[in-house]
Amino acid sequence: MWLVLCDSTDAPARWAHQGLRRRGLEPVEFVTSDDLAHARWVHHVGERGARVEVGLRDGRVLHSDAVRGTLNRLVYPPKGDLLLIQPSDRSYVLQELMAFFMSWISALPGPLLNGPSPECLCGRTRSLAEWLWLAGRAGLPTPRYRLSSDGPPAQPSLNVRMPDGGPDLRTLLVVGDYIVGPAAPAAIGEGCRRLAALAHAPLLGLEFSAGPRGRWTLAGAMGLPDLRLGGDACLDALASTLSDGQGARR
Amino acid sequence: MIFLCGIPTEPSLELVIERLREMGAPHVVFHQRRFADARMELEVGDGEVRGVLCLDGNRHRLEDFVAIYTRLMDWQLLPEIEHEPPDSPVRLQCQNLHAALTQWHELAPGRVLSRSAEIGVVYSKPMQAQLIRRHGFSIPETLVTNDPDEVRRFRQRHGRVIYKSASYVRSVVNLLDEGDPSGLEAVRACPVLFQQYVEGMNLRVHTVGKRAFATSIEASAVDYRYAYLTGEEEKIEESAIGEGFANRCIGLAAALGLDFAGIDFKLTDGGEAYCLEVNPAPAFSYYELHSGQPIARAVAEYLVSGG
């Protein structure tokens, strides 16, 4: 079994789910945050490893042992559960749910695109400064970026973009070992792979602006990219990565 | 130059500042409550970070700092901020400064104790338990569930069971009351972490780079950190652990990406060590002040040797 985890309104995830089924991944369970609200949870961690049983509201039961790979686009735990909690306790309960969901997603075997962080269940949120610094270390051309305590520094986010990235942006998707998108110089493709590895994000969207001499410069990074931008090639890469784990092993 | 930040009278930070002074190591302290006198500029390019930090009228180049020790508290809880309206200039300046500082800590090339990415490992206790087990340590059997029947089965299997928060939020560790089965219905609201209670002595191992300091804590309370609430006393002293065990602790911290860690164990009478959790930003002063172990000195030396 493969899993597609996402928020209820995530159209790219729904598109990916259908595409993965057409490519022969069966069964692929499509599980939204609404499905996970009020679920029954049993999560063991011990000498025999970690395992999770989830009983969904619609009657489906997901056993972690049966999972072979996961496309994870779940941002937060389901909010439906929080509405049952007294307002004074909601902040604590949200932390507890985040901690629990992080452990559940981490316990899923097989390729995981992408793993959880304390800020977001489908990856780390980073500031633009951090993305540009990582990209520079990965060998990608980056603009100089300044921030000051006198002005509001851009807060960490799942998707960030240079304020003046320009109108002609080109988006490349990293999916495991694959680079999907418009034809790019080989050095850019290699840099994208290195950046994804440095960021521990096997699924990553990267935006580039092209300068007057056609020089590609990083203009944005997306931990939750619109997969549809990559078309069939993205679905092929997802199916391959989720099947054989290439580039997404933990 | 070493950069330290937080409230300088906070015991762990205070001890490290004292040791740096004794060593004659150049350092700069940012007193968090004096945020109004601080400003910062940061530039990122070609994978490098540079900039300027102005504190109390002095200007410091960020590139000159070879190591950072941060004990910043949540800026929103600072007394100077607590009663500021949401859009007050003071609050915004404090927020912006802390955001810039935090971003610098993530990108600074030297030794940083500790970066928020590393601190993230503490966020989820059951996730951390998975990592600890993968690195070869025994862990207590753990259940996180919102099903009361599963809790009852778990208790039947393991006898005495404790419960605590699954997140980083500090909670008092309590034994599950065996006489109140109806109370378990409350878990339906949110999954709760239950754990096999391990009888034995508490052991805290601080790792600083390649050094380890083991401290035993003898206490009758289930959670020795709160023994004072019931008037119980704990006995805290240096503990001799073998080189092999110390190296395994150092290896665990390194595998989690931690230069500085506080690792909690329970040692059974049979000699087995169960790892309970790893703290990536340990408030070590409690242990040093009781046991006399030179943990702050080790932290100071580690920071200095980063240059």
Coordinates of C-alpha atoms in Angstrom, one line a residue:
Chain A
M1 CA 0.0 0.0 0.0
W2 CA 1.1 3.5 -0.8
L3 CA -0.2 6.6 1.0
V4 CA -1.0 10.1 -0.2
L5 CA -1.4 12.3 2.9
C6 CA -2.7 15.9 2.3
D7 CA -5.0 18.6 3.4
S8 CA -8.6 18.4 2.2
T9 CA -8.2 21.1 -0.4
D10 CA -4.9 20.0 -1.9
A11 CA -5.7 19.7 -5.6
P12 CA -2.2 18.8 -6.7
A13 CA -2.2 15.9 -4.2
R14 CA -5.5 14.6 -5.7
W15 CA -4.0 14.9 -9.2
A16 CA -0.9 13.0 -8.0
H17 CA -3.0 10.3 -6.5
Q18 CA -4.9 9.6 -9.7
G19 CA -1.7 9.7 -11.7
L20 CA 0.0 7.2 -9.4
R21 CA -2.9 4.8 -9.7
R22 CA -2.7 5.1 -13.5
R23 CA 1.0 4.2 -13.3
G24 CA 0.1 0.9 -11.5
L25 CA 0.7 1.8 -7.8
E26 CA -2.1 -0.2 -6.1
P27 CA -3.5 0.3 -3.7
V28 CA -2.8 4.0 -3.1
E29 CA -4.8 5.3 -0.2
F30 CA -5.8 9.0 -0.4
V31 CA -6.0 10.3 3.1
T32 CA -6.9 13.9 3.9
S33 CA -6.8 15.8 7.2
D34 CA -10.6 15.5 7.3
D35 CA -10.3 11.7 7.1
L36 CA -7.8 11.8 10.0
A37 CA -10.0 13.9 12.3
H38 CA -11.5 11.8 15.1
A39 CA -9.5 8.8 14.0
R40 CA -8.6 5.9 16.4
W41 CA -4.9 5.9 17.0
V42 CA -2.7 3.1 18.4
H43 CA 1.0 3.8 18.1
H44 CA 3.6 1.5 19.7
V45 CA 7.3 2.3 20.0
G46 CA 9.6 -0.2 21.7
E47 CA 12.2 -2.9 21.3
R48 CA 10.4 -4.3 18.2
G49 CA 10.4 -0.9 16.5
A50 CA 7.5 1.4 15.8
R51 CA 4.1 0.6 14.4
V52 CA 0.9 2.5 14.0
E53 CA -2.7 1.5 13.5
V54 CA -5.1 4.2 12.3
G55 CA -8.9 3.6 12.2
L56 CA -10.4 6.3 9.9
R57 CA -13.9 7.6 10.3
D58 CA -14.9 6.1 6.9
G59 CA -14.0 2.6 8.2
R60 CA -10.6 2.2 6.6
V61 CA -7.8 0.9 8.9
L62 CA -4.2 1.7 7.9
H63 CA -1.5 -0.4 9.3
S64 CA 2.0 1.1 9.1
D65 CA 3.5 -2.3 8.4
A66 CA 1.7 -2.5 5.1
V67 CA 3.0 0.9 3.8
R68 CA 5.5 0.9 1.0
G69 CA 5.9 4.6 0.4
T70 CA 4.3 7.9 1.2
L71 CA 3.7 11.2 -0.6
N72 CA 3.2 13.4 2.5
R73 CA 1.7 16.9 1.9
L74 CA 0.0 17.1 5.3
V75 CA 0.7 20.6 6.7
Y76 CA -1.0 20.4 10.2
P77 CA -2.9 17.8 12.2
P78 CA -6.7 17.9 11.6
K79 CA -8.2 21.0 13.1
G80 CA -11.5 19.2 13.6
D81 CA -10.1 17.5 16.7
L82 CA -9.1 20.8 18.3
L83 CA -12.7 22.2 18.2
L84 CA -13.7 19.7 20.8
I85 CA -11.1 21.0 23.2
Q86 CA -11.6 23.9 25.7
P87 CA -10.0 27.0 24.2
S88 CA -7.5 27.3 27.2
D89 CA -6.2 23.8 26.4
R90 CA -6.0 24.1 22.6
S91 CA -2.4 25.3 22.3
Y92 CA -1.2 22.4 24.5
V93 CA -3.3 19.9 22.5
L94 CA -2.0 21.2 19.2
Q95 CA 1.6 20.6 20.4
E96 CA 0.6 17.1 21.5
L97 CA -1.0 16.4 18.1
M98 CA 2.0 17.8 16.2
A99 CA 4.3 15.6 18.3
F100 CA 2.1 12.5 17.7
F101 CA 1.7 13.1 14.0
M102 CA 5.5 13.6 13.6
S103 CA 6.1 10.3 15.2
W104 CA 3.4 8.5 13.1
I105 CA 4.7 9.9 9.8
S106 CA 8.3 9.1 10.8
A107 CA 7.3 5.5 11.6
L108 CA 6.0 4.9 8.1
P109 CA 8.3 2.6 6.2
G110 CA 9.6 3.1 2.7
P111 CA 10.3 6.3 0.8
L112 CA 8.8 9.4 2.4
L113 CA 8.3 12.6 0.4
N114 CA 8.7 14.6 2.7
G115 CA 9.4 14.0 6.3
P116 CA 7.9 16.0 9.2
S117 CA 9.4 18.9 11.2
P118 CA 8.2 20.6 14.4
E119 CA 6.8 23.5 12.3
C120 CA 5.1 21.6 9.6
L121 CA 4.2 18.0 9.1
C122 CA 5.5 17.8 5.5
G123 CA 8.9 19.5 6.0
R124 CA 10.9 22.2 7.5
T125 CA 10.0 25.8 7.1
R126 CA 12.9 28.0 6.2
S127 CA 13.5 31.7 5.7
L128 CA 14.5 33.0 2.3
A129 CA 18.0 33.8 3.8
E130 CA 18.4 30.1 4.8
W131 CA 17.3 28.8 1.4
L132 CA 19.7 31.2 -0.4
W133 CA 22.6 30.2 2.0
L134 CA 21.9 26.5 1.4
A135 CA 21.6 27.1 -2.3
G136 CA 25.0 28.9 -2.4
R137 CA 26.5 25.9 -0.6
A138 CA 24.9 23.6 -3.2
G139 CA 26.7 25.6 -5.9
L140 CA 23.6 27.3 -7.3
P141 CA 23.8 30.9 -8.4
T142 CA 22.0 33.1 -5.9
P143 CA 21.3 36.8 -5.5
R144 CA 22.8 38.7 -2.6
Y145 CA 20.1 39.1 0.1
R146 CA 20.1 41.5 3.0
L147 CA 18.0 41.6 6.1
S148 CA 18.0 43.9 9.1
S149 CA 16.4 44.0 12.5
D150 CA 15.1 47.5 11.5
G151 CA 12.7 46.0 9.1
P152 CA 10.6 42.8 9.4
P153 CA 12.8 39.9 8.2
A154 CA 10.9 37.4 6.0
Q155 CA 9.6 34.7 8.4
P156 CA 10.3 31.1 7.7
S157 CA 7.7 29.5 5.5
L158 CA 7.2 26.3 3.5
N159 CA 7.3 28.3 0.2
V160 CA 9.5 31.4 -0.1
R161 CA 10.3 33.7 -3.0
M162 CA 12.6 36.7 -3.7
P163 CA 10.5 39.9 -3.6
D164 CA 11.9 40.9 -7.0
G165 CA 12.3 37.5 -8.6
G166 CA 11.1 38.8 -12.0
P167 CA 8.3 37.8 -14.3
D168 CA 10.0 35.1 -16.2
L169 CA 10.3 32.4 -13.6
R170 CA 11.1 28.8 -14.4
T171 CA 10.2 26.0 -12.0
L172 CA 12.2 22.8 -11.6
L173 CA 10.9 20.0 -9.4
V174 CA 13.3 17.7 -7.6
V175 CA 11.7 14.3 -7.1
G176 CA 14.1 11.9 -5.5
D177 CA 17.0 11.7 -8.0
Y178 CA 14.9 13.2 -10.8
I179 CA 14.8 16.8 -12.0
V180 CA 11.5 17.6 -13.8
G181 CA 10.7 20.8 -15.7
P182 CA 12.0 23.0 -18.5
A183 CA 15.4 22.2 -20.0
A184 CA 18.1 23.5 -17.6
P185 CA 21.9 23.7 -17.7
A186 CA 23.4 20.5 -16.3
A187 CA 25.1 22.4 -13.5
I188 CA 21.7 23.8 -12.4
G189 CA 20.2 20.3 -12.3
E190 CA 23.1 19.0 -10.2
G191 CA 22.9 22.0 -7.9
C192 CA 19.2 21.3 -7.4
R193 CA 19.9 17.7 -6.4
R194 CA 22.6 18.9 -3.9
L195 CA 20.3 21.5 -2.5
A196 CA 17.5 18.9 -2.0
A197 CA 20.0 16.7 -0.2
L198 CA 21.3 19.5 2.0
A199 CA 17.7 20.5 2.9
H200 CA 16.7 16.8 3.5
A201 CA 13.8 17.5 1.1
P202 CA 13.6 14.8 -1.6
L203 CA 10.6 16.6 -3.0
L204 CA 11.3 20.2 -3.7
G205 CA 10.2 23.0 -6.1
L206 CA 12.8 25.6 -7.1
E207 CA 12.1 28.7 -9.0
F208 CA 14.8 30.4 -11.1
S209 CA 14.9 33.7 -12.9
A210 CA 16.9 34.0 -16.2
G211 CA 19.1 37.0 -16.5
P212 CA 19.9 38.9 -19.7
R213 CA 22.6 36.4 -20.6
G214 CA 20.4 33.5 -19.8
R215 CA 22.1 32.9 -16.4
W216 CA 19.8 31.0 -14.1
T217 CA 19.5 32.5 -10.6
L218 CA 17.6 31.0 -7.7
A219 CA 14.5 33.1 -7.0
G220 CA 12.4 30.9 -4.7
A221 CA 12.0 27.5 -3.0
M222 CA 8.8 25.5 -2.4
G223 CA 8.6 22.7 0.1
L224 CA 5.0 22.2 -1.0
P225 CA 5.2 22.7 -4.8
D226 CA 2.3 22.4 -7.3
L227 CA 3.1 19.0 -8.7
R228 CA 1.0 19.7 -11.7
L229 CA 3.7 22.0 -13.0
G230 CA 5.8 18.9 -13.8
G231 CA 3.0 17.1 -15.7
D232 CA 3.4 13.5 -16.7
A233 CA 7.2 13.6 -16.1
C234 CA 6.5 14.5 -12.4
L235 CA 4.1 11.6 -12.0
D236 CA 6.6 9.2 -13.6
A237 CA 9.3 10.4 -11.2
L238 CA 6.9 10.1 -8.2
A239 CA 5.9 6.6 -9.2
S240 CA 9.5 5.5 -9.6
T241 CA 10.7 7.2 -6.4
L242 CA 7.9 5.8 -4.3
S243 CA 8.4 2.3 -5.7
D244 CA 12.1 1.9 -5.5
G245 CA 13.0 4.7 -3.0
Q246 CA 15.8 6.1 -5.2
G247 CA 16.8 9.4 -3.7
A248 CA 14.3 9.2 -0.9
R249 CA 15.6 6.6 1.5
R250 CA 16.0 7.6 5.1
Chain B
M1 CA 35.2 35.8 19.8
I2 CA 32.4 33.9 21.4
F3 CA 28.8 35.2 21.3
L4 CA 26.4 34.3 24.2
C5 CA 22.8 35.3 24.5
G6 CA 20.0 35.0 26.9
I7 CA 19.4 36.4 30.5
P8 CA 22.9 36.5 32.0
T9 CA 21.7 35.5 35.4
E10 CA 20.1 32.3 34.1
P11 CA 22.2 29.7 36.0
S12 CA 23.5 27.7 33.0
L13 CA 24.4 30.8 31.0
E14 CA 25.9 32.5 34.0
L15 CA 28.2 29.5 34.6
V16 CA 29.5 29.5 31.1
I17 CA 30.1 33.2 31.2
E18 CA 32.1 32.8 34.4
R19 CA 34.2 30.1 32.9
L20 CA 35.0 32.1 29.8
R21 CA 36.0 35.0 32.1
E22 CA 38.3 32.7 34.1
M23 CA 39.8 31.4 30.8
G24 CA 40.3 34.9 29.6
A25 CA 38.4 34.0 26.4
P26 CA 37.1 37.0 24.5
H27 CA 33.3 37.0 24.4
V28 CA 30.3 39.2 24.0
V29 CA 27.0 38.8 25.9
F30 CA 23.7 39.9 24.5
H31 CA 21.4 40.6 27.5
Q32 CA 18.0 39.6 26.1
R33 CA 16.1 42.1 28.2
R34 CA 18.2 44.9 26.6
F35 CA 16.9 44.2 23.1
A36 CA 16.0 47.9 22.7
D37 CA 19.7 48.7 22.5
A38 CA 20.5 46.1 19.9
R39 CA 20.3 46.0 16.1
M40 CA 21.6 43.6 13.5
E41 CA 22.2 43.4 9.7
L42 CA 22.8 40.2 7.8
E43 CA 23.9 39.5 4.3
V44 CA 23.8 36.2 2.5
G45 CA 25.6 35.5 -0.7
D46 CA 27.5 32.6 -2.3
G47 CA 26.8 30.3 0.6
E48 CA 28.3 32.7 3.2
V49 CA 26.9 35.0 5.8
R50 CA 28.3 38.2 7.1
G51 CA 26.9 41.2 8.8
V52 CA 27.0 43.5 11.9
L53 CA 25.6 43.3 15.4
C54 CA 25.4 46.5 17.4
L55 CA 25.1 46.0 21.2
D56 CA 25.2 48.7 23.8
G57 CA 26.9 51.1 21.3
N58 CA 29.6 48.6 20.2
R59 CA 29.7 47.3 16.7
H60 CA 30.7 43.6 16.1
R61 CA 31.3 41.9 12.8
L62 CA 29.4 38.6 12.6
E63 CA 32.3 37.0 10.8
D64 CA 34.4 37.5 13.9
F65 CA 32.3 35.2 16.0
V66 CA 33.7 31.6 16.0
A67 CA 31.1 30.1 18.3
I68 CA 27.6 30.8 19.8
Y69 CA 26.0 29.7 23.0
T70 CA 22.3 30.6 23.0
R71 CA 20.0 30.4 26.0
L72 CA 17.3 32.7 24.5
M73 CA 14.0 32.5 26.2
D74 CA 10.7 33.1 24.3
W75 CA 10.9 36.8 23.6
Q76 CA 7.1 37.1 23.9
L77 CA 7.5 36.3 27.6
L78 CA 10.0 39.0 28.4
P79 CA 8.7 41.4 31.1
E80 CA 9.4 44.3 28.8
I81 CA 7.1 42.9 26.1
E82 CA 4.4 41.2 28.1
H83 CA 2.1 44.1 28.3
E84 CA 2.9 45.8 25.0
P85 CA 0.0 46.0 22.5
P86 CA 0.3 43.7 19.4
D87 CA 1.4 46.4 17.0
S88 CA 3.6 48.5 19.4
P89 CA 7.0 49.6 17.9
V90 CA 8.8 48.1 21.0
R91 CA 7.2 44.7 20.3
L92 CA 7.9 44.8 16.6
Q93 CA 11.6 45.8 17.2
C94 CA 11.9 42.9 19.7
Q95 CA 10.3 40.5 17.2
N96 CA 12.5 41.6 14.3
L97 CA 15.7 41.4 16.3
H98 CA 15.0 37.9 17.5
A99 CA 14.0 36.8 14.1
A100 CA 17.3 38.1 12.7
L101 CA 19.3 36.6 15.6
T102 CA 17.6 33.2 15.1
Q103 CA 18.3 33.2 11.4
W104 CA 21.9 34.0 12.0
H105 CA 22.2 31.2 14.5
E106 CA 21.0 28.8 11.7
L107 CA 23.5 30.0 9.2
A108 CA 26.6 30.9 11.3
P109 CA 29.5 28.7 10.2
G110 CA 31.1 28.0 13.7
R111 CA 30.0 26.0 16.6
V112 CA 26.5 26.9 17.7
L113 CA 25.0 25.4 20.9
S114 CA 22.3 24.8 19.8
R115 CA 20.6 25.5 16.4
S116 CA 16.8 25.3 16.2
A117 CA 17.0 22.5 13.6
E118 CA 18.9 20.4 16.2
I119 CA 16.5 21.4 19.0
G120 CA 13.7 20.0 16.8
V121 CA 14.7 16.5 17.8
V122 CA 13.2 17.1 21.2
Y123 CA 9.8 18.1 19.9
S124 CA 8.3 14.7 19.6
K125 CA 9.1 12.2 22.3
P126 CA 7.9 9.1 20.5
M127 CA 9.7 10.2 17.4
Q128 CA 12.9 10.7 19.4
A129 CA 12.4 7.2 21.0
Q130 CA 12.5 5.8 17.5
L131 CA 15.8 7.5 16.8
I132 CA 17.3 6.5 20.1
R133 CA 16.3 2.8 19.5
R134 CA 17.8 2.9 16.0
H135 CA 21.1 3.9 17.6
G136 CA 21.2 0.8 19.7
F137 CA 19.9 1.9 23.1
S138 CA 17.1 0.2 25.0
I139 CA 13.9 2.2 25.4
P140 CA 10.9 1.7 27.6
E141 CA 7.9 0.2 25.7
T142 CA 5.7 3.2 24.7
L143 CA 2.1 3.6 23.6
V144 CA 0.5 6.7 22.2
T145 CA -3.3 6.3 21.8
N146 CA -6.7 7.8 22.2
D147 CA -8.3 4.4 22.8
P148 CA -8.9 3.7 26.5
D149 CA -9.1 -0.1 25.9
E150 CA -5.6 -0.1 24.4
V151 CA -4.3 1.7 27.5
R152 CA -5.9 -1.0 29.7
R153 CA -4.3 -3.8 27.7
F154 CA -0.9 -1.9 27.9
R155 CA -1.2 -1.7 31.6
Q156 CA -2.0 -5.3 32.0
R157 CA 1.0 -6.2 29.9
H158 CA 3.5 -3.9 31.7
G159 CA 2.2 -3.4 35.2
R160 CA 3.2 0.0 36.4
V161 CA 2.7 2.6 33.6
I162 CA 3.5 6.3 33.6
Y163 CA 2.1 9.1 31.4
K164 CA 3.6 12.3 30.2
S165 CA 3.4 14.8 27.3
A166 CA 4.3 13.6 23.9
S167 CA 5.6 17.0 22.8
Y168 CA 8.4 19.2 24.2
V169 CA 5.9 20.9 26.6
R170 CA 7.3 20.1 30.0
S171 CA 4.9 18.0 32.1
V172 CA 5.2 16.2 35.4
V173 CA 5.7 12.5 34.9
N174 CA 2.9 10.6 36.8
L175 CA 2.1 7.0 37.5
L176 CA -1.2 5.9 35.9
D177 CA -3.7 5.5 38.8
E178 CA -4.6 1.8 38.9
G179 CA -7.8 2.5 40.7
D180 CA -9.5 4.8 38.3
P181 CA -10.4 3.1 35.1
S182 CA -13.1 5.6 34.2
G183 CA -10.5 8.4 34.1
L184 CA -9.0 6.8 31.0
E185 CA -12.0 7.9 28.9
A186 CA -10.4 11.4 28.8
V187 CA -7.8 10.1 26.3
R188 CA -10.4 10.1 23.6
A189 CA -9.9 13.8 23.2
C190 CA -6.3 13.6 22.2
P191 CA -3.7 10.8 21.9
V192 CA -1.7 10.5 25.2
L193 CA 1.7 9.0 25.7
F194 CA 2.0 6.1 28.1
Q195 CA 5.2 4.3 29.0
Q196 CA 6.3 1.2 30.8
Y197 CA 7.6 2.4 34.2
V198 CA 11.3 1.3 34.6
E199 CA 12.4 0.8 38.2
G200 CA 15.9 2.0 38.9
M201 CA 18.2 4.9 39.4
N202 CA 18.1 8.0 37.3
L203 CA 21.2 8.9 35.3
R204 CA 21.8 12.1 33.4
V205 CA 24.7 12.1 30.9
H206 CA 25.8 15.4 29.5
T207 CA 27.8 15.2 26.3
V208 CA 30.0 18.1 25.2
G209 CA 31.8 17.3 21.9
K210 CA 33.7 14.2 22.7
R211 CA 33.4 14.5 26.5
A212 CA 30.8 12.9 28.7
F213 CA 29.7 13.7 32.3
A214 CA 27.5 11.2 34.1
T215 CA 25.4 12.2 37.1
S216 CA 23.3 9.9 39.2
I217 CA 20.1 11.0 40.8
E218 CA 18.7 8.9 43.6
A219 CA 15.1 9.8 44.4
S220 CA 12.0 8.1 45.4
A221 CA 9.7 10.4 43.4
V222 CA 8.6 9.2 40.0
D223 CA 9.7 12.5 38.5
Y224 CA 12.8 13.7 40.5
R225 CA 12.7 17.2 39.0
Y226 CA 9.6 17.8 41.1
A227 CA 10.6 15.9 44.2
Y228 CA 10.7 19.2 46.1
L229 CA 6.9 19.6 45.7
T230 CA 6.4 16.6 48.1
G231 CA 9.3 17.4 50.4
E232 CA 11.3 14.4 49.1
E233 CA 15.0 14.7 48.8
E234 CA 17.2 13.6 45.9
K235 CA 20.8 12.6 46.1
I236 CA 22.8 13.9 43.1
E237 CA 26.4 13.0 42.5
E238 CA 29.0 12.2 39.9
S239 CA 28.7 8.7 38.6
A240 CA 31.3 6.5 37.1
I241 CA 30.3 5.0 33.7
G242 CA 32.5 2.9 31.6
E243 CA 34.3 4.3 28.6
G244 CA 32.3 2.2 26.3
F245 CA 29.0 3.5 27.6
A246 CA 30.3 7.1 27.5
N247 CA 31.3 6.6 23.9
R248 CA 27.9 5.3 23.0
C249 CA 26.3 8.4 24.5
I250 CA 28.7 10.6 22.6
G251 CA 27.8 8.7 19.5
L252 CA 24.1 9.0 20.0
A253 CA 24.4 12.8 20.5
A254 CA 26.5 13.0 17.3
A255 CA 24.1 10.9 15.4
L256 CA 21.3 13.3 16.4
G257 CA 23.5 16.3 15.2
L258 CA 24.0 17.5 18.8
D259 CA 27.3 19.0 20.0
F260 CA 25.8 19.4 23.5
A261 CA 23.2 17.2 24.9
G262 CA 21.7 15.9 28.2
I263 CA 20.7 12.3 27.9
D264 CA 18.4 10.8 30.5
F265 CA 18.6 7.1 31.5
K266 CA 17.1 4.7 34.0
L267 CA 19.5 2.1 35.3
T268 CA 17.9 -1.1 36.5
D269 CA 19.3 -3.2 39.3
G270 CA 20.1 -5.8 36.6
G271 CA 22.5 -3.3 35.0
E272 CA 20.4 -2.4 32.0
A273 CA 20.2 1.2 30.8
Y274 CA 17.0 2.5 29.3
C275 CA 17.3 5.7 27.5
L276 CA 14.3 8.0 28.3
E277 CA 15.1 11.0 26.2
V278 CA 17.7 13.4 24.8
N279 CA 17.6 17.1 25.6
P280 CA 19.3 19.2 23.0
A281 CA 19.6 22.4 25.1
P282 CA 20.2 21.1 28.6
A283 CA 19.9 23.3 31.6
F284 CA 22.9 21.6 33.1
S285 CA 23.5 24.0 36.1
Y286 CA 21.2 21.9 38.3
Y287 CA 23.5 18.9 38.0
E288 CA 26.8 20.9 38.1
L289 CA 25.8 22.8 41.2
H290 CA 24.9 19.6 43.0
S291 CA 27.7 17.3 41.8
G292 CA 30.5 19.7 41.2
Q293 CA 31.2 18.4 37.8
P294 CA 32.9 20.8 35.4
I295 CA 30.2 20.9 32.7
A296 CA 30.3 24.6 32.2
R297 CA 34.1 24.5 31.8
A298 CA 33.7 21.8 29.1
V299 CA 31.1 23.9 27.3
A300 CA 33.4 27.0 27.5
E301 CA 36.4 25.0 26.2
Y302 CA 34.3 23.5 23.4
L303 CA 33.2 27.0 22.3
V304 CA 36.7 28.4 22.5
S305 CA 38.2 25.4 20.6
G306 CA 35.7 26.1 17.7
G307 CA 38.0 28.9 16.6

